[in-house]
Short mmCIF file of C-alpha atoms in Angstrom, two decimals:
data_model
loop_
_atom_site.label_atom_id
_atom_site.label_comp_id
_atom_site.label_asym_id
_atom_site.label_seq_id
_atom_site.Cartn_x
_atom_site.Cartn_y
_atom_site.Cartn_z
CA MET A 1 2.06 26.52 -18.64
CA ILE A 2 2.00 22.85 -18.25
CA THR A 3 4.41 21.03 -20.74
CA ASP A 4 3.31 17.75 -22.28
CA LEU A 5 6.01 16.03 -20.17
CA LEU A 6 4.68 17.44 -17.01
CA ALA A 7 1.06 16.64 -18.06
CA ALA A 8 2.02 13.05 -18.83
CA ARG A 9 3.84 12.72 -15.53
CA SER A 10 0.98 14.24 -13.74
CA LEU A 11 -1.63 12.05 -15.37
CA MET A 12 0.40 8.94 -14.49
CA ALA A 13 0.87 10.00 -11.00
CA MET A 14 -2.88 10.68 -10.58
CA SER A 15 -3.77 7.29 -11.96
CA LEU A 16 -1.35 5.61 -9.74
CA GLY A 17 -2.34 7.50 -6.76
CA PHE A 18 -5.95 6.68 -7.32
CA HIS A 19 -5.32 2.95 -8.25
CA ILE A 20 -2.97 2.13 -5.37
CA ILE A 21 -5.74 2.64 -2.71
CA PHE A 22 -7.77 -0.16 -4.24
CA ALA A 23 -4.69 -2.26 -4.87
CA VAL A 24 -3.74 -1.89 -1.13
CA VAL A 25 -7.20 -2.96 0.03
CA GLY A 26 -7.12 -5.88 -2.41
CA ILE A 27 -4.06 -7.05 -0.52
CA GLY A 28 -5.17 -6.34 3.03
CA LEU A 29 -8.96 -6.93 3.19
CA PRO A 30 -8.97 -10.64 1.89
CA LEU A 31 -6.79 -11.46 4.91
CA LEU A 32 -9.21 -9.84 7.34
CA MET A 33 -12.05 -11.63 5.57
CA VAL A 34 -10.33 -15.01 5.89
CA ILE A 35 -9.44 -14.65 9.38
CA ALA A 36 -13.03 -13.75 10.32
CA GLU A 37 -14.28 -16.80 8.33
CA TRP A 38 -11.76 -19.09 10.06
CA ARG A 39 -12.84 -17.94 13.41
CA TRP A 40 -16.39 -18.61 12.67
CA LEU A 41 -15.69 -22.15 11.38
CA ARG A 42 -13.59 -22.82 14.48
CA THR A 43 -15.94 -21.35 17.07
CA GLY A 44 -19.34 -21.08 15.52
CA ASP A 45 -19.43 -17.36 16.35
CA GLU A 46 -22.13 -15.94 14.25
CA VAL A 47 -20.78 -12.37 14.64
CA SER A 48 -17.63 -13.57 12.70
CA LEU A 49 -19.82 -14.89 9.96
CA THR A 50 -21.78 -11.58 9.50
CA LEU A 51 -18.35 -9.87 9.68
CA THR A 52 -17.02 -12.13 6.86
CA GLN A 53 -20.02 -11.49 4.66
CA ARG A 54 -19.73 -7.81 5.10
CA TRP A 55 -16.08 -7.60 4.28
CA ALA A 56 -16.71 -9.90 1.14
CA LYS A 57 -19.25 -7.35 -0.06
CA GLY A 58 -16.85 -4.46 0.47
CA LEU A 59 -14.02 -6.35 -1.28
CA ALA A 60 -16.13 -7.14 -4.31
CA VAL A 61 -17.02 -3.31 -4.73
CA LEU A 62 -13.46 -2.23 -4.25
CA PHE A 63 -11.92 -4.96 -6.47
CA ALA A 64 -14.32 -4.00 -9.25
CA VAL A 65 -13.18 -0.37 -9.28
CA GLY A 66 -9.51 -1.42 -8.73
CA ALA A 67 -9.81 -3.57 -11.78
CA VAL A 68 -11.06 -0.59 -13.93
CA SER A 69 -8.40 1.84 -12.63
CA GLY A 70 -5.70 -0.78 -13.04
CA THR A 71 -6.62 -1.31 -16.74
CA VAL A 72 -6.61 2.49 -17.37
CA LEU A 73 -3.22 2.49 -15.74
CA SER A 74 -1.92 -0.21 -17.91
CA PHE A 75 -3.17 1.60 -21.07
CA GLN A 76 -1.63 4.80 -19.96
CA LEU A 77 1.75 3.02 -19.32
CA GLY A 78 1.79 2.14 -23.06
CA LEU A 79 0.22 5.31 -24.63
CA LEU A 80 2.04 7.90 -22.40
CA TRP A 81 5.40 6.19 -22.43
CA PRO A 82 5.91 4.32 -25.65
CA GLY A 83 9.72 4.87 -25.49
CA PHE A 84 9.90 2.97 -22.16
CA MET A 85 7.66 0.04 -23.32
CA ALA A 86 9.57 -0.26 -26.64
CA TRP A 87 12.96 -0.42 -24.90
CA ALA A 88 12.03 -2.23 -21.54
CA GLY A 89 9.22 -4.52 -22.87
CA PRO A 90 11.41 -7.45 -23.63
CA ILE A 91 12.90 -7.18 -20.17
CA VAL A 92 9.80 -6.58 -17.85
CA GLY A 93 7.37 -8.32 -20.14
CA LEU A 94 7.56 -11.55 -18.21
CA ALA A 95 6.80 -9.80 -14.85
CA PHE A 96 3.70 -8.19 -16.34
CA SER A 97 2.61 -11.51 -17.75
CA ILE A 98 2.90 -13.17 -14.30
CA GLU A 99 1.11 -10.24 -12.74
CA GLY A 100 -1.70 -10.67 -15.22
CA PHE A 101 -1.89 -14.29 -14.28
CA ALA A 102 -2.01 -13.35 -10.60
CA PHE A 103 -4.80 -10.77 -11.19
CA PHE A 104 -7.04 -13.30 -13.06
CA THR A 105 -6.44 -15.91 -10.50
CA GLU A 106 -7.55 -13.44 -7.76
CA ALA A 107 -10.54 -12.47 -9.75
CA ILE A 108 -11.63 -16.05 -10.47
CA PHE A 109 -11.23 -17.29 -6.85
CA LEU A 110 -12.92 -14.05 -5.49
CA GLY A 111 -15.82 -14.99 -7.70
CA ILE A 112 -15.81 -18.51 -6.38
CA TYR A 113 -15.70 -17.20 -2.82
CA LEU A 114 -18.55 -14.81 -3.37
CA TYR A 115 -20.84 -17.12 -5.04
CA GLY A 116 -19.70 -20.32 -3.44
CA TRP A 117 -21.42 -20.06 -0.05
CA ARG A 118 -24.11 -22.70 -0.84
CA ARG A 119 -22.07 -24.61 -3.36
CA LEU A 120 -18.71 -25.42 -1.74
CA SER A 121 -17.88 -27.29 1.32
CA PRO A 122 -16.75 -25.09 4.33
CA ALA A 123 -13.14 -26.15 3.79
CA ALA A 124 -13.11 -25.45 0.06
CA HIS A 125 -14.78 -22.05 0.49
CA LEU A 126 -12.16 -20.99 3.09
CA GLY A 127 -9.46 -22.37 0.63
CA ALA A 128 -10.78 -20.14 -2.04
CA GLY A 129 -10.45 -17.23 0.26
CA PHE A 130 -6.76 -18.19 1.00
CA VAL A 131 -6.19 -18.25 -2.75
CA VAL A 132 -7.57 -14.66 -2.98
CA VAL A 133 -5.24 -13.63 -0.20
CA LEU A 134 -2.18 -15.24 -1.87
CA SER A 135 -2.87 -14.12 -5.46
CA GLY A 136 -3.53 -10.52 -4.30
CA ALA A 137 -0.12 -10.50 -2.51
CA ALA A 138 1.63 -12.12 -5.47
CA SER A 139 0.22 -9.57 -7.84
CA ALA A 140 1.65 -6.87 -5.70
CA VAL A 141 5.00 -8.63 -5.43
CA ILE A 142 5.47 -8.85 -9.17
CA VAL A 143 4.46 -5.21 -9.75
CA VAL A 144 6.93 -4.06 -7.07
CA LEU A 145 9.76 -6.20 -8.47
CA ALA A 146 9.06 -4.54 -11.91
CA ASN A 147 9.27 -1.14 -10.40
CA GLY A 148 12.39 -1.98 -8.53
CA TRP A 149 14.01 -2.79 -11.97
CA MET A 150 13.37 0.73 -12.92
CA ASN A 151 15.32 1.84 -9.91
CA THR A 152 18.12 -0.65 -10.17
CA PRO A 153 18.03 -2.14 -13.72
CA ARG A 154 19.64 -5.57 -14.11
CA GLY A 155 19.44 -8.52 -16.50
CA PHE A 156 20.65 -7.10 -19.81
CA ARG A 157 23.53 -5.56 -21.75
CA VAL A 158 23.26 -2.38 -23.81
CA LEU A 159 24.46 -2.70 -27.43
CA ASP A 160 24.10 0.13 -29.91
CA GLY A 161 21.51 1.62 -27.50
CA HIS A 162 19.44 -1.42 -27.36
CA PRO A 163 19.18 -4.13 -24.64
CA THR A 164 20.65 -7.40 -25.42
CA ASP A 165 21.51 -10.69 -23.58
CA ILE A 166 18.34 -10.25 -21.69
CA ASP A 167 17.70 -12.29 -18.54
CA PRO A 168 14.14 -11.59 -17.32
CA VAL A 169 14.60 -13.50 -14.03
CA THR A 170 17.65 -11.51 -13.00
CA ALA A 171 15.80 -8.38 -13.98
CA MET A 172 12.81 -9.31 -11.61
CA LEU A 173 15.38 -10.25 -8.75
CA ASN A 174 16.81 -6.74 -8.64
CA PRO A 175 18.23 -5.44 -5.40
CA SER A 176 15.76 -2.54 -5.10
CA GLY A 177 12.65 -4.76 -5.66
CA LEU A 178 13.71 -7.38 -3.27
CA PHE A 179 13.76 -4.82 -0.43
CA GLN A 180 10.61 -2.92 -1.69
CA VAL A 181 8.54 -6.06 -1.60
CA PRO A 182 8.33 -6.75 2.17
CA HIS A 183 7.93 -2.99 2.82
CA MET A 184 5.01 -2.77 0.44
CA LEU A 185 3.32 -5.79 1.70
CA LEU A 186 3.58 -4.72 5.34
CA ALA A 187 2.44 -1.22 4.41
CA ALA A 188 -0.62 -2.62 2.70
CA TYR A 189 -1.70 -4.86 5.66
CA ALA A 190 -0.94 -1.91 8.14
CA ALA A 191 -2.85 0.49 6.11
CA THR A 192 -5.88 -1.64 5.54
CA GLY A 193 -5.92 -2.83 9.18
CA PHE A 194 -5.76 0.76 10.54
CA ALA A 195 -8.32 2.04 8.16
CA VAL A 196 -10.78 -0.72 9.09
CA ALA A 197 -10.13 -0.53 12.72
CA GLY A 198 -10.54 3.26 12.61
CA ILE A 199 -13.99 2.88 11.11
CA HIS A 200 -15.09 0.39 13.78
CA ALA A 201 -13.41 2.33 16.55
CA PHE A 202 -15.63 5.31 15.58
CA ARG A 203 -18.81 3.09 15.83
CA LEU A 204 -17.59 1.74 19.19
CA LEU A 205 -17.20 5.24 20.58
CA ARG A 206 -21.03 5.54 20.08
CA ASP A 207 -21.94 1.94 20.89
CA PRO A 208 -19.14 0.37 22.92
CA ASP A 209 -21.01 -2.89 23.63
CA ASN A 210 -21.66 -3.79 19.98
CA PRO A 211 -20.25 -7.39 19.33
CA PHE A 212 -20.00 -6.90 15.63
CA HIS A 213 -17.78 -3.74 15.75
CA GLN A 214 -15.81 -5.33 18.73
CA ARG A 215 -14.90 -8.36 16.63
CA ALA A 216 -14.15 -6.37 13.57
CA PHE A 217 -11.99 -3.95 15.59
CA ALA A 218 -10.03 -6.80 17.23
CA VAL A 219 -9.26 -8.50 13.87
CA ALA A 220 -8.20 -5.26 11.99
CA CYS A 221 -6.19 -4.10 15.05
CA ALA A 222 -4.35 -7.44 15.11
CA VAL A 223 -3.42 -7.34 11.44
CA GLY A 224 -2.64 -3.57 11.08
CA GLY A 225 -0.77 -3.55 14.47
CA VAL A 226 1.50 -6.41 13.85
CA ALA A 227 2.40 -5.15 10.36
CA ALA A 228 3.01 -1.59 11.69
CA LEU A 229 5.45 -2.92 14.21
CA PHE A 230 7.52 -4.44 11.47
CA LEU A 231 7.46 -1.57 9.06
CA PRO A 232 10.42 0.32 10.68
CA VAL A 233 12.50 -2.85 10.20
CA SER A 234 11.66 -3.21 6.48
CA GLY A 235 12.01 0.48 6.03
CA ASP A 236 15.41 0.63 7.64
CA LEU A 237 16.60 -2.44 5.26
CA LEU A 238 15.16 -0.49 2.33
CA ALA A 239 16.97 2.72 3.23
CA LYS A 240 20.28 0.74 3.51
CA ALA A 241 19.71 -0.66 0.02
CA THR A 242 18.80 2.78 -1.43
CA ALA A 243 22.11 4.27 -0.03
CA GLU A 244 24.09 1.59 -1.79
CA HIS A 245 22.19 1.60 -5.10
CA GLN A 246 20.52 4.95 -5.39
CA PRO A 247 22.60 7.43 -3.33
CA SER A 248 21.19 10.48 -5.03
CA LYS A 249 17.60 9.46 -4.26
CA LEU A 250 18.63 8.83 -0.59
CA ALA A 251 20.40 12.21 -0.46
CA ALA A 252 17.29 13.97 -1.74
CA PHE A 253 14.90 12.49 0.84
CA GLU A 254 17.38 12.85 3.61
CA GLY A 255 18.28 16.46 2.69
CA GLN A 256 21.92 15.46 2.39
CA PHE A 257 23.37 18.13 -0.02
CA SER A 258 27.03 17.52 0.72
CA THR A 259 28.97 14.24 0.79
CA GLU A 260 29.76 13.96 4.56
CA SER A 261 31.40 11.79 7.18
CA GLY A 262 29.46 11.32 10.42
CA ALA A 263 26.29 12.69 8.74
CA PRO A 264 23.39 13.73 11.04
CA PHE A 265 19.83 12.71 10.67
CA ARG A 266 17.64 15.77 10.02
CA LEU A 267 14.12 16.30 10.95
CA GLY A 268 11.94 18.90 9.20
CA GLY A 269 13.59 21.66 7.42
CA ILE A 270 13.25 23.57 4.11
CA PRO A 271 15.60 22.69 1.12
CA ASP A 272 17.59 25.76 -0.09
CA LEU A 273 18.78 24.65 -3.47
CA ASP A 274 20.76 27.80 -4.21
CA GLN A 275 22.77 27.47 -1.00
CA GLY A 276 22.80 23.57 -1.07
CA ARG A 277 21.61 23.03 2.51
CA LEU A 278 18.60 22.38 4.53
CA ARG A 279 17.43 25.23 6.56
CA TYR A 280 15.72 25.11 10.00
CA ALA A 281 16.25 21.31 10.32
CA VAL A 282 16.68 19.61 13.62
CA GLU A 283 19.92 17.53 13.39
CA ILE A 284 20.72 14.45 15.45
CA PRO A 285 24.52 14.24 15.21
CA TYR A 286 26.01 11.11 13.49
CA ALA A 287 22.64 9.44 13.44
CA LEU A 288 22.17 9.06 9.60
CA SER A 289 25.71 7.44 9.20
CA LEU A 290 24.95 5.08 12.20
CA MET A 291 21.58 4.17 10.80
CA LEU A 292 22.80 3.44 7.32
CA TYR A 293 26.22 1.85 7.97
CA LEU A 294 26.23 1.03 11.70
CA ASP A 295 29.15 3.33 11.90
CA PRO A 296 28.76 6.88 13.33
CA TYR A 297 31.66 8.08 11.15
CA ALA A 298 30.76 6.52 7.87
CA THR A 299 30.61 8.65 4.77
CA VAL A 300 27.12 9.43 3.31
CA THR A 301 26.95 10.46 -0.34
CA GLY A 302 25.34 13.84 -0.92
CA LEU A 303 23.78 15.47 -3.95
CA ASP A 304 27.05 17.18 -4.83
CA ALA A 305 28.29 13.72 -6.03
CA VAL A 306 25.98 13.81 -9.17
CA PRO A 307 25.54 16.59 -11.73
CA ARG A 308 22.89 19.22 -10.84
CA GLU A 309 20.83 18.37 -13.88
CA GLU A 310 20.48 14.85 -12.42
CA TRP A 311 19.06 16.00 -9.10
CA PRO A 312 15.52 14.84 -8.39
CA PRO A 313 13.02 17.45 -7.22
CA VAL A 314 14.51 17.69 -3.74
CA GLY A 315 11.50 19.66 -2.19
CA VAL A 316 8.88 17.22 -3.23
CA VAL A 317 10.96 14.13 -2.39
CA ARG A 318 11.96 15.51 1.05
CA THR A 319 8.41 16.58 1.93
CA ALA A 320 7.00 13.22 0.95
CA PHE A 321 9.59 11.33 2.85
CA GLN A 322 8.80 13.33 5.98
CA ILE A 323 5.28 12.69 5.66
CA MET A 324 5.79 9.04 5.26
CA LEU A 325 8.05 8.97 8.24
CA LEU A 326 5.76 10.83 10.58
CA ALA A 327 2.72 8.60 9.49
CA GLY A 328 4.69 5.48 10.00
CA VAL A 329 6.16 6.46 13.36
CA SER A 330 2.60 7.43 14.61
CA MET A 331 1.18 4.07 13.53
CA THR A 332 4.14 2.23 15.13
CA ALA A 333 3.59 4.15 18.36
CA VAL A 334 -0.13 3.47 18.48
CA SER A 335 0.54 -0.25 17.75
CA LEU A 336 2.92 -0.34 20.76
CA TRP A 337 0.30 1.34 23.00
CA GLY A 338 -2.31 -1.14 21.82
CA GLY A 339 0.05 -4.11 22.57
CA TRP A 340 0.63 -2.78 26.02
CA LEU A 341 -3.12 -2.38 26.68
CA TRP A 342 -3.82 -5.85 25.49
CA TRP A 343 -1.13 -7.28 27.73
CA ARG A 344 -2.33 -5.36 30.85
CA ARG A 345 -6.11 -5.45 30.29
CA GLY A 346 -6.64 -8.20 27.69
CA SER A 347 -8.94 -5.82 25.70
CA LEU A 348 -8.60 -2.76 23.63
CA VAL A 349 -12.26 -1.70 23.16
CA ARG A 350 -12.66 -0.36 26.76
CA SER A 351 -10.10 2.44 26.37
CA ARG A 352 -11.93 5.46 24.77
CA ARG A 353 -8.50 7.17 24.36
CA PHE A 354 -7.15 4.27 22.33
CA LEU A 355 -10.33 4.23 20.12
CA GLN A 356 -10.01 7.80 19.63
CA ALA A 357 -6.30 7.31 18.62
CA MET A 358 -7.32 4.61 16.15
CA VAL A 359 -9.89 7.07 14.60
CA VAL A 360 -7.29 9.80 14.19
CA THR A 361 -4.67 7.42 12.78
CA ALA A 362 -7.08 5.56 10.44
CA PRO A 363 -5.95 7.17 7.26
CA LEU A 364 -2.34 7.43 8.02
CA GLY A 365 -1.54 4.12 6.35
CA PHE A 366 -2.82 5.27 3.00
CA LEU A 367 -1.26 8.68 3.35
CA ALA A 368 2.06 7.01 4.11
CA ILE A 369 1.76 4.64 1.09
CA GLU A 370 1.06 7.70 -1.19
CA ALA A 371 3.93 9.60 0.18
CA GLY A 372 6.28 6.49 -0.11
CA TRP A 373 5.47 6.02 -3.66
CA THR A 374 6.08 9.72 -4.34
CA VAL A 375 9.54 9.20 -2.86
CA THR A 376 10.11 6.06 -4.94
CA GLU A 377 8.94 7.60 -8.30
CA VAL A 378 9.87 11.20 -8.00
CA GLY A 379 13.22 10.49 -6.28
CA ARG A 380 14.14 8.54 -9.49
CA GLN A 381 13.78 11.53 -11.70
CA PRO A 382 15.01 12.65 -14.24
CA TRP A 383 15.29 8.84 -15.14
CA ILE A 384 12.49 6.56 -15.97
CA ILE A 385 15.14 3.75 -15.89
CA ALA A 386 17.79 4.83 -13.60
CA GLY A 387 21.03 5.66 -15.37
CA VAL A 388 19.68 4.19 -18.72
CA MET A 389 16.79 6.22 -20.02
CA ARG A 390 15.48 9.71 -19.11
CA THR A 391 11.87 10.28 -18.54
CA ALA A 392 11.81 12.92 -21.29
CA GLU A 393 13.08 10.43 -23.68
CA ALA A 394 10.26 7.94 -23.06
CA VAL A 395 7.28 10.32 -23.21
CA THR A 396 4.79 10.25 -26.15
CA PRO A 397 5.26 12.84 -28.78
CA MET A 398 1.41 13.47 -28.92
CA PRO A 399 0.50 16.97 -27.92
CA GLY A 400 -2.51 18.20 -25.89
CA LEU A 401 -2.02 15.81 -22.94
CA VAL A 402 -3.66 18.44 -20.61
CA VAL A 403 -7.06 17.42 -22.08
CA PRO A 404 -6.87 13.64 -20.84
CA LEU A 405 -5.33 14.95 -17.56
CA VAL A 406 -8.55 17.01 -16.92
CA PHE A 407 -10.85 14.15 -18.15
CA PHE A 408 -9.23 11.52 -16.04
CA GLY A 409 -9.11 13.80 -13.04
CA ALA A 410 -12.89 14.19 -13.24
CA LEU A 411 -13.35 10.52 -13.86
CA TYR A 412 -11.46 9.57 -10.86
CA LEU A 413 -13.47 11.99 -8.67
CA PHE A 414 -16.63 10.50 -10.05
CA LEU A 415 -15.50 6.92 -9.33
CA ALA A 416 -14.51 7.80 -5.87
CA ALA A 417 -17.89 9.36 -5.19
CA VAL A 418 -19.57 6.32 -6.52
CA VAL A 419 -17.55 4.03 -4.36
CA VAL A 420 -18.18 6.04 -1.14
CA TRP A 421 -21.81 5.95 -1.92
CA VAL A 422 -22.07 2.31 -2.62
CA LEU A 423 -20.01 1.30 0.36
CA PHE A 424 -22.18 3.51 2.64
CA HIS A 425 -25.48 2.10 1.40
CA GLN A 426 -24.58 -1.52 0.74
CA ILE A 427 -21.88 -2.31 3.34
CA GLY A 428 -22.48 0.25 6.03
CA ALA A 429 -26.19 -0.13 6.23
CA SER A 430 -27.47 -2.42 9.12
CA PRO A 431 -28.64 -5.73 8.00
CA ALA A 432 -32.20 -6.85 8.80
CA GLY A 433 -32.63 -8.69 12.07
CA LYS A 434 -31.99 -12.46 11.56
CA SER A 435 -31.49 -15.30 13.88
CA ALA A 436 -28.02 -16.97 14.15
CA ARG A 437 -29.40 -20.18 12.71
CA ARG A 438 -31.07 -18.44 9.77
CA ASN A 439 -27.87 -16.52 9.11
CA THR A 440 -25.95 -19.85 8.87
CA GLU A 441 -28.51 -21.53 6.84
CA GLU A 442 -28.47 -18.73 4.24
CA ALA A 443 -24.69 -18.99 3.95
CA TRP A 444 -24.37 -22.80 3.78
CA GLY A 445 -27.76 -24.50 3.50
CA ASP A 446 -27.34 -28.07 4.90
CA ALA A 447 -23.62 -28.22 4.20
CA LEU A 448 -22.62 -27.29 7.68
CA ALA A 449 -24.25 -27.86 11.09
CA VAL A 450 -22.69 -25.11 13.17
CA PRO A 451 -23.75 -24.96 16.95
CA VAL A 452 -25.74 -21.90 17.37
CA VAL A 453 -24.30 -20.05 20.26
CA GLY A 454 -26.89 -17.33 20.47
CA VAL A 455 -28.65 -14.71 18.37
CA ALA A 456 -26.22 -12.40 16.51
CA GLU A 457 -26.50 -8.72 17.38
CA LYS A 458 -27.48 -6.34 14.65
CA PRO A 459 -24.33 -4.52 13.69
CA GLU A 460 -25.13 -0.81 13.26
#
């Protein structure tokens, strides 16, 4: 039987898992869009203009659904976890206010960008796009910093069970959040880049000479590939911070049951909670101590250092971490391969094997993000604020939470189906044939005289 606490946690997890896809695209897709427009303004390449307009349409659809799901998530935060909001509201309220400002800035300038083609100068229009890029990233930064505070709370003292001497700036600049931010931003750019590149790689396998898909593939590969190359660095720094500030979480996702000097790094394995060990794992001797502390004989804290009732769900956390690790390593490997191909051949679109690899790895970025947030949130359990407030203390006393769980599950499935249908019919459909000059004139009117370099191919 599902308890109200489990139903509340499941509902929040489902809402966050649904919303984060749109939030990630809202971070990554504006950058692709702006790069394409910048290239068009610099070179007069009409394919880049068509690409910019296509991505802008897609961003509009995804942003609208993301705004709805984000609003639902905000309401659920207050309705499902009133104990948390009452206690932590004075501390993280500033962060949520700034995030709201960043969101509205993104929405306003996205509207200006979408409806300003014939009303703004080319430089002002491109500038509006840059504001969308920056405000989308800023919104993510603030949310991640607030979440980091839940992992390593700072900026207050507890007096008679209530927070006092509150410093919201110190709370925002908490150690977990400062390391989570670069990892999340890189993950967003990598996930979006790989997903978009995979879509166009699939089309290039059928039509390798299509200039629209070639250009889109090149831009998406550049953004996603570069971000994926830096992800292991940010992940390593975040793991070191977790070992220092949240040793039980690190022990859970590393499968480290016992405090150990010269701890090995373990691949795979099945957690055995009764025996307190990881069965069938492949161990690399001393590797975990070396990675965390640059000392092969350093001591790594295990789950035995905390009471059993404070252990997070080890099986869930360990599995999610392994999925995230495998997906991230795969993306990094494909990025290194792509860099080598570009260096040797100057092109990626002529390698069918690389295109096939991009199709296969296209969803891995989003899979890694979902798994990474599972590690972050489930790995903090049983605390909603680490060491301060348990999740069970924050949940609403309202019974019957299974009903909204089923309702919102159906709602999210419906929204997902609508998004796929709209994107396929409005964004994926081939545009009517237009000359390059007509395409330019429809975008800018007489505001810009771009040299016409030829007739744009119809993207399929």
